[in-house]
Coordinates of C-alpha atoms and ligand atoms in Angstrom, one line a residue:
M248 CA 116.5 95.6 111.5
P249 CA 113.9 96.1 114.5
L250 CA 112.6 92.7 116.0
N251 CA 109.3 93.5 117.5
L252 CA 106.5 95.5 116.3
Y253 CA 106.3 97.1 119.8
D254 CA 109.4 98.2 120.1
L255 CA 108.4 100.5 117.0
N256 CA 106.8 103.7 116.6
F257 CA 103.4 103.8 115.2
N258 CA 100.4 106.3 114.9
K259 CA 97.9 105.9 117.3
G260 CA 94.3 107.5 116.9
V261 CA 95.3 111.3 117.2
C262 CA 97.8 111.4 114.5
V263 CA 96.1 109.1 112.5
L264 CA 93.2 111.3 112.6
M265 CA 95.0 114.1 111.6
F266 CA 96.1 112.3 108.5
G267 CA 92.7 111.0 107.6
R268 CA 93.9 108.0 106.4
I269 CA 91.8 105.8 104.0
A270 CA 92.4 102.0 104.1
V271 CA 91.0 98.7 102.2
V272 CA 90.6 95.5 103.7
T273 CA 89.4 92.7 101.7
G274 CA 87.5 89.3 102.8
A275 CA 86.6 91.7 106.1
N276 CA 82.7 90.8 106.4
K277 CA 83.9 88.2 109.5
G278 CA 87.0 86.7 111.6
I279 CA 90.3 88.5 111.4
G280 CA 89.4 90.9 108.4
F281 CA 86.0 92.4 110.3
E282 CA 88.6 92.7 113.7
I283 CA 91.0 94.4 111.5
V284 CA 88.3 96.9 110.0
R285 CA 86.8 97.5 113.5
Q286 CA 90.4 98.1 114.8
L287 CA 91.3 100.5 112.4
A288 CA 88.3 102.6 112.5
A289 CA 88.4 103.1 116.1
A290 CA 92.0 104.2 115.2
G291 CA 90.5 107.0 113.0
V292 CA 91.0 105.6 110.0
V293 CA 88.2 105.7 107.2
V294 CA 88.0 101.8 106.1
V295 CA 86.3 100.5 103.2
L296 CA 85.2 97.1 104.6
T297 CA 85.2 94.5 101.3
A298 CA 83.7 91.0 101.1
R299 CA 82.5 89.2 98.0
D300 CA 78.6 88.7 99.3
E301 CA 76.8 92.1 99.2
Q302 CA 74.5 91.1 102.0
R303 CA 76.9 89.6 104.4
G304 CA 79.6 93.1 103.5
V305 CA 76.4 95.2 104.3
E306 CA 75.5 93.2 107.6
A307 CA 79.3 93.7 109.0
T308 CA 79.2 97.2 108.2
S309 CA 76.0 97.5 110.0
K310 CA 77.3 96.0 113.2
L311 CA 80.2 98.6 113.1
H312 CA 77.9 101.4 112.4
N313 CA 76.0 100.6 115.8
L314 CA 79.4 100.6 117.5
G315 CA 79.4 104.1 116.4
L316 CA 81.9 103.5 113.8
S317 CA 80.4 105.4 110.9
N318 CA 83.8 106.0 109.4
V319 CA 83.2 102.0 107.7
V320 CA 81.9 101.9 104.1
F321 CA 81.1 99.0 102.3
H322 CA 82.2 98.0 99.1
Q323 CA 81.7 94.3 97.2
V324 CA 84.7 92.7 95.7
D325 CA 85.2 89.2 95.2
V326 CA 89.3 89.0 94.5
T327 CA 88.9 86.4 92.0
N328 CA 86.7 88.5 90.1
I329 CA 88.3 91.3 88.3
N330 CA 85.5 93.6 87.2
S331 CA 84.4 93.9 90.7
I332 CA 88.1 95.1 91.6
T333 CA 87.6 97.7 89.1
L334 CA 84.7 99.0 90.2
L335 CA 86.2 99.4 93.7
V336 CA 89.1 101.2 92.1
H337 CA 86.4 103.8 90.5
F338 CA 85.0 104.0 93.6
I339 CA 88.1 104.9 95.7
K340 CA 89.1 107.1 93.1
A341 CA 85.7 109.2 92.9
K342 CA 85.3 108.8 96.7
F343 CA 89.2 109.8 97.8
G344 CA 91.2 110.4 95.1
R345 CA 93.7 108.1 97.0
L346 CA 94.5 105.1 99.3
D347 CA 97.2 104.7 102.2
I348 CA 96.2 101.4 103.7
L349 CA 95.8 98.0 101.8
I350 CA 95.2 95.3 103.7
N351 CA 95.0 91.4 101.8
N352 CA 93.2 89.4 104.0
A353 CA 90.8 87.6 101.9
G354 CA 92.0 84.0 102.3
A355 CA 90.6 80.0 101.3
S356 CA 92.0 76.9 103.0
G357 CA 92.3 74.5 100.0
M358 CA 91.2 71.6 101.4
E359 CA 88.2 69.5 101.8
V360 CA 87.4 69.1 105.6
D361 CA 85.0 66.9 107.4
E362 CA 85.0 69.6 110.2
E363 CA 83.4 67.5 113.1
G364 CA 85.7 64.9 112.5
L365 CA 88.9 67.3 112.7
R366 CA 87.1 69.0 116.0
A367 CA 86.6 65.5 117.3
L368 CA 90.8 64.7 117.0
H369 CA 91.3 67.3 119.9
I370 CA 94.8 68.4 118.5
D371 CA 96.6 70.6 120.7
P372 CA 97.5 73.7 119.0
A373 CA 101.3 72.9 119.5
T374 CA 100.7 69.7 117.3
W375 CA 98.5 71.5 115.1
I376 CA 101.6 74.6 114.6
S377 CA 104.5 72.0 114.1
G378 CA 102.7 70.5 111.3
K379 CA 103.3 67.1 113.5
A380 CA 99.6 66.6 113.1
V381 CA 99.9 65.5 109.6
N382 CA 99.3 61.7 110.2
L383 CA 96.2 62.3 112.4
V384 CA 94.7 64.4 109.7
Q385 CA 94.7 62.2 106.5
G386 CA 91.1 60.8 107.5
V387 CA 89.5 64.4 107.7
M388 CA 91.3 66.5 105.5
K389 CA 91.5 66.2 101.9
T390 CA 93.9 68.5 99.1
T391 CA 91.4 68.4 95.8
Y392 CA 92.5 69.9 92.2
E393 CA 89.4 72.3 92.8
K394 CA 90.4 73.4 96.4
A395 CA 93.9 74.1 95.4
E396 CA 93.0 76.0 92.5
E397 CA 90.5 78.1 94.7
C398 CA 93.2 78.5 97.5
F399 CA 95.7 79.6 94.6
N400 CA 93.2 82.1 92.6
T401 CA 92.2 83.7 96.2
N402 CA 95.4 83.6 98.7
Y403 CA 97.8 84.4 95.6
Y404 CA 96.4 85.6 92.3
G405 CA 93.5 87.6 94.1
T406 CA 95.8 89.4 96.2
K407 CA 98.1 90.1 93.5
S408 CA 95.1 91.5 91.4
V409 CA 93.8 93.6 94.1
T410 CA 97.1 95.3 95.1
E411 CA 98.2 95.4 90.9
A412 CA 94.7 97.5 90.4
L413 CA 95.1 99.8 93.8
L414 CA 98.8 100.5 93.1
P415 CA 98.2 103.8 91.0
L416 CA 95.9 105.2 94.1
L417 CA 98.5 103.9 96.7
K418 CA 101.3 105.8 95.0
L419 CA 98.7 109.0 95.2
S420 CA 98.8 108.6 99.0
T421 CA 100.2 111.8 100.9
T422 CA 101.7 109.8 103.6
S423 CA 103.8 106.6 102.6
S424 CA 101.4 104.0 101.5
R425 CA 101.2 100.7 103.6
I426 CA 100.1 97.1 102.5
V427 CA 99.9 94.5 104.6
N428 CA 99.5 90.7 103.2
I429 CA 97.7 88.3 105.7
S430 CA 100.1 85.4 105.9
S431 CA 100.6 82.2 107.9
L432 CA 103.4 80.0 109.1
R433 CA 102.2 77.3 106.9
G434 CA 104.1 79.8 104.4
E435 CA 107.4 79.3 106.0
L436 CA 109.9 77.9 103.7
W437 CA 111.5 75.2 106.2
R438 CA 108.2 73.4 105.9
I439 CA 108.7 72.6 102.3
P440 CA 110.8 69.2 102.1
S441 CA 112.1 70.1 98.5
D442 CA 115.5 71.8 98.8
Q443 CA 114.9 73.3 95.1
I444 CA 111.5 74.5 95.4
R445 CA 112.5 76.0 99.0
S446 CA 115.8 77.8 97.4
E447 CA 113.8 79.2 94.5
F448 CA 111.6 80.9 96.7
A449 CA 114.5 81.6 98.9
N450 CA 116.7 83.3 96.2
I451 CA 114.7 86.7 96.1
E452 CA 117.2 88.2 93.5
S453 CA 116.8 85.7 90.8
L454 CA 112.8 85.0 91.7
T455 CA 110.6 86.5 89.4
E456 CA 106.4 86.7 89.4
E457 CA 106.8 84.7 86.3
R458 CA 108.8 82.0 88.2
I459 CA 106.3 82.0 90.9
H460 CA 103.6 81.4 88.6
E461 CA 105.4 78.3 86.9
I462 CA 105.8 76.5 90.5
L463 CA 102.0 77.2 91.3
Q464 CA 101.4 75.4 87.7
N465 CA 103.5 72.9 88.8
F466 CA 102.2 71.9 92.0
L467 CA 98.3 72.0 90.5
Q468 CA 99.9 69.5 87.9
D469 CA 101.1 67.2 90.7
V470 CA 98.0 67.4 93.0
K471 CA 96.3 66.1 89.8
Q472 CA 98.7 63.4 89.1
N473 CA 98.7 62.8 92.7
T474 CA 102.5 63.1 93.2
L475 CA 102.9 65.8 95.9
I476 CA 105.1 63.5 98.5
K477 CA 107.2 62.5 95.6
N478 CA 108.3 66.3 94.4
G479 CA 108.4 67.5 97.6
W480 CA 105.5 69.8 98.5
P481 CA 104.6 70.0 102.1
L482 CA 102.3 67.5 103.2
M483 CA 100.1 69.5 106.0
L484 CA 97.7 72.0 104.3
P485 CA 99.8 72.0 101.3
A486 CA 97.8 74.2 98.7
Y487 CA 97.6 76.9 101.5
G488 CA 101.0 76.6 102.7
I489 CA 102.6 77.1 99.1
S490 CA 99.8 80.0 98.1
K491 CA 101.2 81.8 101.4
T492 CA 105.3 81.0 100.5
A493 CA 104.2 82.8 97.0
L494 CA 102.0 85.6 98.9
N495 CA 105.4 85.8 100.6
A496 CA 107.6 86.1 98.1
Y497 CA 105.5 88.4 96.2
T498 CA 105.8 90.6 99.1
R499 CA 109.4 90.8 98.7
L500 CA 109.2 91.2 95.3
L501 CA 106.9 94.1 95.5
A502 CA 109.0 95.6 98.4
R503 CA 111.9 95.9 96.5
K504 CA 110.1 97.2 93.4
Y505 CA 108.5 100.4 95.4
P506 CA 110.8 101.2 98.1
K507 CA 108.9 104.4 99.1
M508 CA 106.0 102.0 100.3
Y509 CA 105.7 100.0 103.4
I510 CA 105.0 96.5 101.9
N511 CA 105.1 93.4 104.9
C512 CA 103.5 90.3 105.4
V513 CA 102.4 88.9 108.8
H514 CA 101.1 85.5 110.4
P515 CA 98.3 86.9 112.8
G516 CA 98.5 83.8 114.9
Y517 CA 96.3 80.7 115.3
V518 CA 92.6 82.3 115.8
N519 CA 89.2 80.9 116.0
T520 CA 87.9 81.5 113.0
D521 CA 86.0 79.7 110.3
L522 CA 88.9 79.3 107.8
A523 CA 90.7 77.2 110.6
W524 CA 87.7 75.2 111.4
H525 CA 87.0 76.6 114.8
T526 CA 90.1 75.1 116.1
G527 CA 92.7 77.9 117.0
P528 CA 93.0 79.2 120.2
M529 CA 93.5 83.2 119.8
S530 CA 90.1 85.2 119.1
P531 CA 89.8 87.5 116.4
E532 CA 90.5 90.5 118.2
D533 CA 94.0 89.0 119.2
G534 CA 94.8 88.0 115.4
A535 CA 94.2 91.3 114.0
K536 CA 96.2 93.2 116.3
A537 CA 99.6 92.4 114.5
P538 CA 98.4 93.3 111.4
V539 CA 96.8 96.7 112.5
R540 CA 100.3 97.5 114.1
L541 CA 101.8 97.1 110.8
A542 CA 99.0 99.3 109.0
L543 CA 99.9 102.1 111.2
L544 CA 103.7 102.0 111.3
S545 CA 104.9 105.4 111.5
D546 CA 107.5 106.1 108.6
D547 CA 110.7 104.6 109.1
G548 CA 109.2 101.2 110.0
P549 CA 110.4 97.9 108.3
T550 CA 109.7 96.8 104.6
G551 CA 109.8 93.8 102.5
C552 CA 109.5 91.7 106.2
Y553 CA 107.9 88.8 107.2
F554 CA 106.2 89.0 110.6
E555 CA 105.0 85.9 113.1
Q556 CA 102.5 88.2 114.9
M557 CA 104.3 91.2 116.5
K558 CA 107.8 89.7 115.8
V559 CA 109.9 90.2 112.5
A560 CA 111.2 86.1 111.7
S561 CA 112.7 84.1 108.7
F562 CA 111.0 83.5 105.4
Ligands
NAP1570 N1 92.7 81.8 111.7 C1 93.5 81.5 111.6 O1 93.9 80.6 112.4 C2 94.5 82.1 110.9 C3 96.3 81.7 110.3 C4 96.9 82.1 109.8 C5 96.3 82.9 108.5 N2 95.4 82.9 108.6 C6 94.5 83.9 107.2 O2 93.8 85.1 108.0 C7 93.2 85.6 106.5 C8 91.6 85.7 107.2 O3 90.8 84.2 107.7 P1 90.0 84.2 108.7 O4 91.2 83.0 109.8 O5 90.1 85.3 109.3 O6 89.0 83.2 107.9 P2 87.5 83.7 108.0 O7 86.8 84.0 109.3 O8 87.2 82.5 107.1 O9 87.8 84.9 107.1 C9 88.1 84.6 105.4 C10 87.5 85.7 104.8 O10 88.0 85.7 103.3 C11 86.8 85.8 102.4 N3 86.9 85.3 100.9 C12 87.1 84.2 100.9 N4 87.4 83.6 99.5 C13 87.2 85.3 98.9 C14 87.1 86.2 97.7 N5 87.2 85.3 96.5 N6 87.1 87.0 97.6 C15 86.9 87.8 98.6 N7 87.0 87.4 99.9 C16 86.5 86.1 100.1 C17 85.9 85.5 103.7 O11 84.2 85.5 102.6 P3 83.2 84.7 102.7 O12 82.4 85.0 104.3 O13 82.1 85.0 101.9 O14 83.2 83.0 102.9 C18 86.1 86.1 104.7 O15 85.4 87.0 104.7 C19 93.3 84.7 105.7 O16 94.3 85.2 104.7 C20 93.9 83.2 106.2 O17 94.7 82.6 105.6 C21 94.5 82.7 109.5

């Protein structure tokens, strides 16, 4: 197994232009998604920039056109709205007849946050990433049922709906298609205190999508009953973490089901975006690098893997 994306071959601009690849990026009006679109388009890929808000999406697309990237087109998609996903599928089918790259980037944090209060804590990135800030943030971050549900609907169920709808077009790709799921280190298994939940997610031979759904519903029940700690869920960004654990597991199941495609998930880094309440030290430009690299990997690259930025890591 290759350990580092820098060591692997990937298709640079000229090669990509030859193939005329078509990509879709969700939640791309800002942050890491916007940068992914910019970098893919700069490499010659025709990119469908999608956003749930029409105006924000059109403005983001105009920004890229003003940079000379005329190979970006906009289409509205709310990943929690199946009608908007269906319209995207019709659009791509009519315009391109196939899809080569899908980047599932849209995300929600699952928390109610006092942003100013959080930033005033000046938590250093190492403490934040390790999860040791959990006690510090109790006064400024709260998991509510509504936020947890929104987070699951976006990060897991939304990604699944978009992927399932686009799979028939991905199967028509003339190159082997790529799916890149934007995950997070919050979803790493070692962060889950419960042995049982951890081992269910880890045991990919027996895990099913039905079981993932049941586990997520159990989590929501525990939010309602205030029993997250008792039942061994993570304490730091719990809904967000579990949504990404589920996403990673789905990535593995999908990669097993479609061995001819290249399907991976990646933690982009701790990035300065709205979703991270502008606490992250990395720029969106740097955060987009590993996802873009995975999208442009040449045939013979890895599949069914989790990357922590450029490096293959344990689930
Ligand atoms: N920033 C980090 O440190 C970090 C670390 C690890 C992983 N990630 C992941 O990176 C991805 C991008 O996040 P970001 O940091 O770039 O945050 P961001 O700038 O806040 O971007 C999030 C994007 O998702 C969109 N979105 C939310 N719900 C949506 C829905 N239902 N349908 C379609 N789009 C929706 C947002 O649209 P609106 O503008 O309309 O809200 C926005 O475009 C997420 O999956 C996140 O979990 C980020």
